[in-house]
Amino acid sequence: MKSASIPSVRVDPAFRAEVESVLGQGETLSEFVEASIRAGVHHRRAQAEFIARGLRSGEEAKRNGHYVDADVVLDRLQHKLDVARGKTQRSSTVVKR
C-alpha cells in the first residue's frame, strides 16, 4: 500500500520552536506530528464510544424504568473516594443505600 501525506500546517515560529523543544531524543517533528494525530484520533473514537454507551444506557433506563438517584450515586462515589484516601475503615461489607 502506498503511503499518503497529511497536509502541512502553518504555525508561527515561536510555536514551532516550542514544539521542537519537547521532542524526544532522536524524535523528528514528523514523528511527533504523526503520533499526535494518532492520539487525537484515538481520543475522539474513545469519546464517541463513551457517549454512545451513555446514550444507550439512558435509553435502556427509559425502557425498563430503572433509575438511580444522582444523590445516591454521588454518595457511593464519595464513600469510595473516602476509602481510597483512607478516611474511613475499609470493610468487606457492601454499603447499600
XYZ file of N, CA and C in Angstrom:
291
model
N 0.838 -1.165 0.000
C 0.000 0.000 0.000
C 0.893 1.240 0.000
N 0.532 2.178 -0.801
C 1.284 3.423 -0.907
C 0.925 4.339 0.271
N 1.911 5.021 0.822
C 1.626 5.924 1.942
C 1.054 7.241 1.425
N 0.389 7.938 2.302
C -0.212 9.230 1.972
C 0.362 10.289 2.893
N 0.159 11.542 2.534
C 0.675 12.655 3.330
C -0.458 13.358 4.060
N -0.119 13.901 5.206
C -1.016 14.782 5.947
C -0.670 16.201 5.492
N -1.664 17.042 5.263
C -1.343 18.422 4.842
C -0.462 19.136 5.860
N 0.422 19.966 5.374
C 1.284 20.732 6.278
C 0.453 21.798 6.976
N 0.905 22.198 8.132
C 0.189 23.178 8.949
C 1.112 24.357 9.189
N 0.606 25.533 8.935
C 1.405 26.736 9.171
C 1.220 27.179 10.620
N 2.345 27.417 11.282
C 2.330 27.914 12.665
C 3.371 29.016 12.759
N 3.251 29.816 13.801
C 4.258 30.874 13.937
C 5.569 30.263 14.445
N 6.667 30.893 14.161
C 7.982 30.344 14.514
C 8.151 30.046 16.002
N 7.539 30.854 16.849
C 7.670 30.625 18.291
C 7.019 29.298 18.690
N 5.867 29.003 18.110
C 5.199 27.744 18.438
C 6.005 26.561 17.900
N 6.529 26.684 16.703
C 7.356 25.602 16.160
C 8.546 25.339 17.076
N 9.181 26.399 17.550
C 10.315 26.239 18.459
C 9.875 25.547 19.750
N 8.698 25.900 20.239
C 8.174 25.269 21.451
C 7.950 23.774 21.215
N 7.363 23.435 20.079
C 7.141 22.025 19.744
C 8.474 21.293 19.656
N 9.419 21.869 18.956
C 10.725 21.225 18.803
C 11.436 21.048 20.141
N 11.141 21.924 21.096
C 11.796 21.831 22.411
C 11.314 20.631 23.222
N 10.174 20.055 22.864
C 9.653 18.919 23.622
C 9.853 17.582 22.908
N 10.521 17.596 21.772
C 10.764 16.347 21.054
C 11.675 15.444 21.879
N 11.402 14.143 21.799
C 12.258 13.176 22.472
C 13.577 13.041 21.737
N 14.536 12.432 22.389
C 15.856 12.256 21.782
C 15.712 11.434 20.500
N 16.188 11.968 19.397
C 16.113 11.290 18.117
C 14.756 11.366 17.436
N 13.790 11.998 18.075
C 12.442 12.116 17.504
C 12.405 13.268 16.505
N 11.747 13.029 15.390
C 11.611 14.088 14.389
C 10.273 14.799 14.576
N 10.198 15.977 14.002
C 8.943 16.729 14.052
C 7.836 15.941 13.361
N 8.145 15.292 12.259
C 7.155 14.484 11.541
C 6.632 13.340 12.409
N 7.534 12.682 13.138
C 7.112 11.594 14.023
C 6.203 12.123 15.129
N 6.557 13.287 15.666
C 5.751 13.894 16.714
C 4.359 14.233 16.191
N 4.293 14.819 15.007
C 3.006 15.190 14.420
C 2.163 13.943 14.177
N 2.768 12.902 13.612
C 2.019 11.671 13.367
C 1.497 11.066 14.667
N 2.342 11.004 15.689
C 1.923 10.446 16.981
C 0.800 11.277 17.592
N 0.886 12.597 17.444
C -0.149 13.473 17.984
C -1.477 13.270 17.271
N -1.418 13.118 15.963
C -2.644 12.881 15.192
C -3.253 11.539 15.577
N -2.417 10.512 15.688
C -2.927 9.190 16.091
C -3.576 9.249 17.475
N -2.943 9.958 18.390
C -3.508 10.086 19.744
C -4.831 10.837 19.699
N -4.905 11.871 18.876
C -6.151 12.629 18.743
C -7.275 11.784 18.169
N -6.959 10.979 17.158
C -7.962 10.086 16.565
C -8.431 9.073 17.604
N -7.477 8.481 18.331
C -7.827 7.504 19.372
C -8.737 8.143 20.424
N -8.380 9.342 20.863
C -9.169 10.045 21.879
C -10.587 10.314 21.376
N -10.716 10.793 20.141
C -12.047 11.102 19.606
C -12.893 9.850 19.435
N -12.276 8.753 19.019
C -13.039 7.496 18.907
C -13.508 7.030 20.281
N -12.619 7.078 21.253
C -12.989 6.667 22.614
C -14.096 7.555 23.160
N -14.000 8.849 22.895
C -15.024 9.784 23.355
C -16.364 9.482 22.702
N -16.371 9.222 21.402
C -17.610 8.905 20.685
C -18.226 7.607 21.213
N -17.384 6.600 21.491
C -17.876 5.336 22.041
C -18.451 5.541 23.443
N -17.804 6.375 24.242
C -18.288 6.677 25.592
C -19.669 7.328 25.532
N -19.824 8.292 24.648
C -21.113 8.979 24.505
C -22.176 8.006 24.019
N -21.826 7.163 23.054
C -22.785 6.187 22.536
C -23.240 5.229 23.642
N -22.294 4.758 24.487
C -22.670 3.879 25.607
C -23.599 4.595 26.571
N -23.305 5.862 26.852
C -24.158 6.632 27.761
C -25.563 6.812 27.209
N -25.665 7.095 25.926
C -26.987 7.253 25.305
C -27.761 5.939 25.315
N -27.071 4.824 25.004
C -27.729 3.510 25.057
C -28.199 3.196 26.472
N -27.366 3.525 27.452
C -27.728 3.281 28.843
C -28.951 4.101 29.241
N -28.987 5.358 28.792
C -30.142 6.201 29.088
C -31.411 5.669 28.458
N -31.303 5.198 27.234
C -32.468 4.611 26.562
C -32.941 3.350 27.273
N -31.992 2.525 27.709
C -32.334 1.310 28.445
C -33.037 1.656 29.762
N -32.560 2.673 30.446
C -33.200 3.096 31.700
C -34.618 3.569 31.437
N -34.828 4.286 30.336
C -36.186 4.721 29.987
C -37.091 3.529 29.715
N -36.539 2.523 29.009
C -37.350 1.342 28.663
C -37.752 0.539 29.888
N -36.797 0.325 30.798
C -37.116 -0.550 31.932
C -37.481 0.208 33.202
N -37.391 1.532 33.178
C -37.783 2.330 34.333
C -36.831 2.231 35.508
N -35.622 1.712 35.294
C -34.658 1.559 36.382
C -33.692 2.747 36.382
N -33.865 3.603 37.362
C -33.014 4.778 37.514
C -32.389 4.755 38.909
N -31.235 5.360 39.044
C -30.620 5.526 40.355
C -30.500 7.026 40.587
N -30.992 7.473 41.722
C -30.975 8.888 42.052
C -29.537 9.412 42.080
N -29.331 10.587 41.553
C -27.987 11.169 41.473
C -27.348 11.293 42.851
N -28.131 11.641 43.874
C -27.571 11.763 45.224
C -27.025 10.427 45.725
N -27.688 9.341 45.372
C -27.221 8.012 45.778
C -25.893 7.703 45.088
N -25.825 7.988 43.813
C -24.584 7.745 43.068
C -23.444 8.579 43.644
N -23.699 9.846 43.903
C -22.667 10.718 44.457
C -22.223 10.260 45.839
N -23.172 9.815 46.671
C -22.815 9.295 47.998
C -21.915 8.062 47.882
N -22.252 7.166 46.949
C -21.444 5.960 46.764
C -20.041 6.320 46.271
N -19.969 7.247 45.331
C -18.666 7.675 44.825
C -17.843 8.352 45.919
N -18.490 9.180 46.729
C -17.778 9.841 47.823
C -17.249 8.817 48.808
N -18.053 7.786 49.100
C -17.613 6.731 50.011
C -16.379 6.016 49.448
N -16.417 5.693 48.155
C -15.266 5.035 47.524
C -14.026 5.914 47.592
N -14.211 7.204 47.364
C -13.091 8.135 47.426
C -12.538 8.223 48.843
N -13.434 8.297 49.825
C -13.003 8.345 51.227
C -12.214 7.093 51.609
N -12.691 5.925 51.155
C -11.988 4.674 51.449
C -10.610 4.694 50.795
N -10.556 5.125 49.542
C -9.284 5.163 48.827
C -8.296 6.111 49.492
N -8.797 7.177 50.059
C -7.936 8.141 50.739
C -7.670 7.759 52.186
N -8.275 6.673 52.639
C -8.046 6.195 53.996
C -8.828 6.946 55.045
N -9.878 7.666 54.651
C -10.658 8.446 55.618
C -11.664 7.599 56.376
N -11.973 6.427 55.837
C -12.888 5.530 56.540
C -12.249 4.157 56.572
N -12.744 3.308 57.448
C -12.197 1.960 57.527
C -12.685 1.159 56.333
N -11.766 0.391 55.793
C -12.153 -0.491 54.704
C -12.946 -1.640 55.293
N -13.962 -2.018 54.567
C -14.816 -3.078 55.058
C -15.159 -4.011 53.915
N -15.315 -5.285 54.218
C -15.720 -6.228 53.180
C -17.214 -6.189 52.983
N -17.916 -5.462 53.846
C -19.369 -5.337 53.728
C -19.700 -4.293 52.681
N -20.637 -4.649 51.822
C -21.077 -3.719 50.788
C -22.029 -2.718 51.409
N -21.814 -1.448 51.145
C -22.677 -0.414 51.668
C -23.848 -0.252 50.715
N -25.053 -0.445 51.210
C -26.251 -0.253 50.385
C -26.974 0.978 50.849
N -27.397 1.778 49.945
C -28.119 2.998 50.296
C -29.438 3.027 49.581
